[in-house]
Coordinates of N, CA and C in Angstrom, one line a residue:
R1 N -26.0 -6.5 -6.7 CA -27.2 -7.0 -6.0 C -27.6 -6.1 -4.9
Y2 N -28.9 -5.8 -4.9 CA -29.4 -4.9 -3.9 C -30.5 -5.6 -3.1
E3 N -30.4 -5.7 -1.8 CA -31.3 -6.3 -0.9 C -32.4 -5.3 -0.5
L4 N -33.7 -5.6 -0.9 CA -34.8 -4.7 -0.6 C -35.4 -5.0 0.8
G5 N -35.1 -6.1 1.3 CA -35.7 -6.5 2.6 C -36.8 -7.5 2.3
F6 N -37.3 -8.2 3.4 CA -38.4 -9.2 3.3 C -38.0 -10.3 2.4
G7 N -36.7 -10.6 2.2 CA -36.3 -11.7 1.3 C -36.3 -11.3 -0.2
L8 N -36.5 -10.1 -0.5 CA -36.6 -9.7 -1.9 C -35.2 -9.0 -2.3
S9 N -34.7 -9.4 -3.4 CA -33.4 -8.7 -3.9 C -33.5 -8.5 -5.4
L10 N -32.8 -7.5 -5.9 CA -32.6 -7.2 -7.3 C -31.2 -7.2 -7.7
G11 N -30.9 -7.7 -8.8 CA -29.5 -7.7 -9.3 C -29.4 -7.2 -10.7
L12 N -28.3 -6.5 -11.1 CA -28.1 -6.0 -12.4 C -26.6 -6.2 -12.7
E13 N -26.4 -6.7 -13.9 CA -25.0 -6.9 -14.4 C -24.9 -6.4 -15.8
A14 N -23.7 -5.9 -16.1 CA -23.3 -5.6 -17.5 C -22.0 -6.3 -17.8
I15 N -22.0 -7.0 -19.0 CA -20.9 -7.7 -19.4 C -20.4 -7.1 -20.7
Y16 N -19.1 -6.6 -20.7 CA -18.5 -6.1 -21.9 C -17.4 -7.0 -22.4
V17 N -17.4 -7.3 -23.6 CA -16.4 -8.1 -24.3 C -15.9 -7.3 -25.5
G18 N -14.6 -7.0 -25.5 CA -14.0 -6.2 -26.6 C -13.9 -6.9 -27.9
D19 N -13.6 -6.2 -28.9 CA -13.4 -6.9 -30.2 C -12.2 -7.9 -30.1
R20 N -12.3 -9.0 -30.9 CA -11.3 -10.0 -30.8 C -11.1 -10.7 -32.1
V21 N -10.0 -11.4 -32.2 CA -9.6 -12.2 -33.4 C -10.4 -13.5 -33.4
L22 N -10.8 -13.9 -34.6 CA -11.5 -15.2 -34.8 C -10.6 -16.3 -34.3
I23 N -11.2 -17.3 -33.7 CA -10.4 -18.5 -33.3 C -9.8 -19.2 -34.6
S24 N -8.6 -19.5 -34.5 CA -7.8 -20.2 -35.6 C -7.4 -19.2 -36.7
D25 N -7.6 -17.9 -36.5 CA -7.1 -16.9 -37.5 C -5.7 -16.5 -37.1
W26 N -4.7 -17.4 -37.2 CA -3.4 -17.2 -36.8 C -2.7 -16.0 -37.4
D27 N -3.0 -15.7 -38.7 CA -2.3 -14.6 -39.4 C -3.1 -13.3 -39.3
N28 N -4.3 -13.3 -38.6 CA -5.1 -12.1 -38.5 C -5.6 -11.6 -39.9
D29 N -5.9 -12.6 -40.8 CA -6.4 -12.2 -42.2 C -7.8 -11.7 -42.2
Y30 N -8.6 -12.1 -41.2 CA -10.1 -11.8 -41.3 C -10.3 -10.6 -40.3
D31 N -11.5 -9.9 -40.5 CA -11.9 -8.8 -39.7 C -12.1 -9.4 -38.3
K32 N -11.9 -8.5 -37.3 CA -12.1 -8.9 -35.9 C -13.6 -9.0 -35.6
V33 N -14.0 -9.8 -34.6 CA -15.3 -9.9 -34.2 C -15.7 -8.7 -33.4
D34 N -16.8 -8.1 -33.6 CA -17.2 -6.8 -32.9 C -17.3 -7.0 -31.4
A35 N -17.0 -5.9 -30.7 CA -17.2 -5.9 -29.3 C -18.7 -5.9 -29.0
Y36 N -19.1 -6.3 -27.8 CA -20.5 -6.2 -27.4 C -20.6 -6.0 -25.9
T37 N -21.8 -5.5 -25.5 CA -22.2 -5.3 -24.1 C -23.5 -5.9 -23.9
V38 N -23.7 -6.7 -22.9 CA -24.9 -7.4 -22.6 C -25.3 -7.0 -21.2
V39 N -26.6 -6.6 -21.0 CA -27.1 -6.3 -19.7 C -28.1 -7.3 -19.3
N40 N -28.0 -7.8 -18.0 CA -28.9 -8.8 -17.5 C -29.4 -8.3 -16.1
A41 N -30.6 -8.8 -15.8 CA -31.2 -8.4 -14.5 C -31.8 -9.7 -13.8
K42 N -31.9 -9.6 -12.5 CA -32.4 -10.7 -11.7 C -33.2 -10.2 -10.6
V43 N -34.3 -10.9 -10.3 CA -35.2 -10.7 -9.2 C -35.3 -12.0 -8.4
E44 N -35.0 -11.9 -7.1 CA -35.1 -13.1 -6.3 C -35.9 -12.8 -5.0
Y45 N -36.7 -13.9 -4.6 CA -37.4 -13.8 -3.4 C -37.1 -15.1 -2.6
D46 N -36.5 -14.8 -1.4 CA -36.0 -15.9 -0.6 C -37.0 -16.1 0.6
R47 N -37.5 -17.3 0.6 CA -38.5 -17.7 1.7 C -38.1 -19.0 2.3
R48 N -37.6 -18.9 3.5 CA -37.1 -20.1 4.2 C -36.1 -20.9 3.4
W49 N -36.5 -22.1 3.0 CA -35.5 -22.9 2.3 C -35.7 -22.9 0.8
L50 N -36.6 -22.0 0.3 CA -36.9 -21.9 -1.1 C -36.5 -20.5 -1.6
T51 N -36.0 -20.4 -2.8 CA -35.7 -19.1 -3.5 C -36.4 -19.2 -4.8
F52 N -37.2 -18.2 -5.1 CA -37.9 -18.0 -6.4 C -37.1 -16.9 -7.1
F53 N -36.9 -17.2 -8.4 CA -36.1 -16.2 -9.2 C -36.6 -16.0 -10.6
V54 N -36.3 -14.8 -11.1 CA -36.6 -14.5 -12.5 C -35.4 -13.8 -13.1
D55 N -34.8 -14.4 -14.1 CA -33.6 -13.8 -14.8 C -34.1 -13.2 -16.1
L56 N -33.8 -11.9 -16.3 CA -34.0 -11.3 -17.6 C -32.7 -11.1 -18.3
N57 N -32.5 -11.9 -19.3 CA -31.2 -12.0 -20.0 C -31.2 -11.2 -21.3
N58 N -30.1 -10.5 -21.5 CA -29.9 -9.7 -22.7 C -31.1 -8.6 -22.9
L59 N -31.2 -7.8 -21.8 CA -32.3 -6.9 -21.7 C -32.5 -6.0 -23.0
F60 N -31.4 -5.6 -23.6 CA -31.6 -4.7 -24.8 C -31.5 -5.4 -26.1
D61 N -31.6 -6.7 -26.1 CA -31.7 -7.6 -27.3 C -30.5 -7.4 -28.2
E62 N -29.3 -7.4 -27.6 CA -28.1 -7.2 -28.3 C -27.8 -8.4 -29.2
T63 N -27.4 -8.2 -30.4 CA -27.0 -9.3 -31.3 C -25.5 -9.5 -31.2
Y64 N -25.1 -10.7 -30.8 CA -23.6 -10.9 -30.6 C -23.4 -12.4 -30.6
A65 N -22.1 -12.8 -30.7 CA -21.7 -14.2 -30.8 C -20.6 -14.4 -29.7
T66 N -20.8 -15.4 -28.9 CA -19.8 -15.7 -27.9 C -18.7 -16.6 -28.4
F67 N -18.9 -17.2 -29.6 CA -17.9 -18.1 -30.2 C -17.9 -17.8 -31.7
S68 N -16.7 -17.4 -32.2 CA -16.5 -17.1 -33.6 C -15.2 -17.7 -34.0
G69 N -15.2 -18.4 -35.2 CA -13.9 -18.9 -35.6 C -13.9 -19.3 -37.1
L70 N -12.8 -19.9 -37.5 CA -12.6 -20.3 -38.8 C -12.8 -21.8 -39.0
G71 N -13.3 -22.2 -40.1 CA -13.5 -23.6 -40.3 C -13.6 -23.9 -41.8
Y72 N -13.8 -25.1 -42.2 CA -13.8 -25.5 -43.6 C -15.3 -25.8 -44.0
N73 N -15.7 -25.3 -45.2 CA -17.0 -25.6 -45.7 C -16.9 -26.9 -46.5
S74 N -18.0 -27.3 -47.2 CA -18.1 -28.5 -47.9 C -17.1 -28.6 -49.1
S75 N -16.6 -27.5 -49.5 CA -15.6 -27.4 -50.6 C -14.2 -27.4 -50.1
Y76 N -14.0 -27.5 -48.8 CA -12.7 -27.4 -48.1 C -12.1 -26.1 -48.2
A77 N -12.9 -25.1 -48.3 CA -12.4 -23.7 -48.3 C -12.6 -23.1 -46.9
V78 N -11.6 -22.3 -46.5 CA -11.7 -21.7 -45.2 C -12.8 -20.6 -45.2
E79 N -13.6 -20.6 -44.2 CA -14.6 -19.5 -44.0 C -14.8 -19.3 -42.5
S80 N -15.3 -18.1 -42.2 CA -15.6 -17.7 -40.8 C -17.0 -18.1 -40.5
G81 N -17.2 -18.4 -39.2 CA -18.5 -18.8 -38.8 C -18.7 -18.4 -37.3
E82 N -19.9 -18.4 -36.8 CA -20.1 -18.0 -35.4 C -21.4 -18.7 -34.9
Y83 N -21.4 -18.8 -33.6 CA -22.6 -19.3 -32.9 C -23.2 -18.1 -32.2
P84 N -24.3 -17.6 -32.8 CA -25.0 -16.4 -32.1 C -25.5 -16.8 -30.8
A85 N -25.5 -15.8 -29.9 CA -26.0 -15.9 -28.6 C -27.5 -15.7 -28.6
P86 N -28.3 -16.1 -27.6 CA -29.7 -15.9 -27.6 C -30.1 -14.4 -27.5
D87 N -31.3 -14.1 -28.1 CA -31.9 -12.8 -28.0 C -32.4 -12.6 -26.6
F88 N -33.1 -11.6 -26.3 CA -33.7 -11.4 -25.0 C -34.5 -12.6 -24.6
N89 N -34.3 -13.1 -23.4 CA -35.0 -14.3 -22.9 C -35.2 -14.2 -21.4
V90 N -36.1 -15.0 -20.9 CA -36.5 -15.0 -19.5 C -36.3 -16.4 -19.0
L91 N -35.7 -16.5 -17.8 CA -35.6 -17.8 -17.1 C -36.1 -17.6 -15.7
A92 N -37.1 -18.5 -15.4 CA -37.7 -18.4 -14.0 C -37.6 -19.8 -13.4
G93 N -37.5 -19.8 -12.1 CA -37.4 -21.1 -11.4 C -37.4 -21.0 -9.9
V94 N -37.3 -22.1 -9.3 CA -37.3 -22.3 -7.8 C -36.0 -23.1 -7.5
R95 N -35.3 -22.6 -6.4 CA -34.1 -23.3 -5.9 C -34.4 -23.7 -4.5
A96 N -34.1 -24.9 -4.2 CA -34.4 -25.5 -2.8 C -33.0 -25.7 -2.1
R97 N -33.0 -25.4 -0.8 CA -31.8 -25.7 0.0 C -32.1 -26.7 1.0
F98 N -31.2 -27.7 1.1 CA -31.4 -28.8 2.1 C -30.2 -28.8 3.0
G99 N -30.3 -29.1 4.2 CA -29.2 -29.1 5.1 C -29.0 -27.8 5.8
R100 N -27.8 -27.6 6.4 CA -27.5 -26.3 7.1 C -27.1 -25.3 6.2
R101 N -27.4 -24.0 6.5 CA -27.0 -22.9 5.8 C -25.7 -22.4 6.4
N102 N -24.7 -22.0 5.6 CA -23.5 -21.4 6.1 C -23.6 -19.9 6.3

């Protein structure tokens, strides 16, 4: 996070997750889930008791899954599956503070 002054700040983060075994693949029979790196950025403007922010998530539109595991299909056969993470997205909002600041 970098403070630019006048209540404005910029943030940048990179999250790296290495390749890993599928959940419930006790014998390591399946291929590992690929490693991924996700880069996010944030802009904040702090004005008295309000903070305005814009989050830019997955800046490089990386395709990845945060949860991958084994399960049973309708024929009761074991197969791998995953819950893919969102593509590039933007989240904007306002945060209000009430009471004393620490």
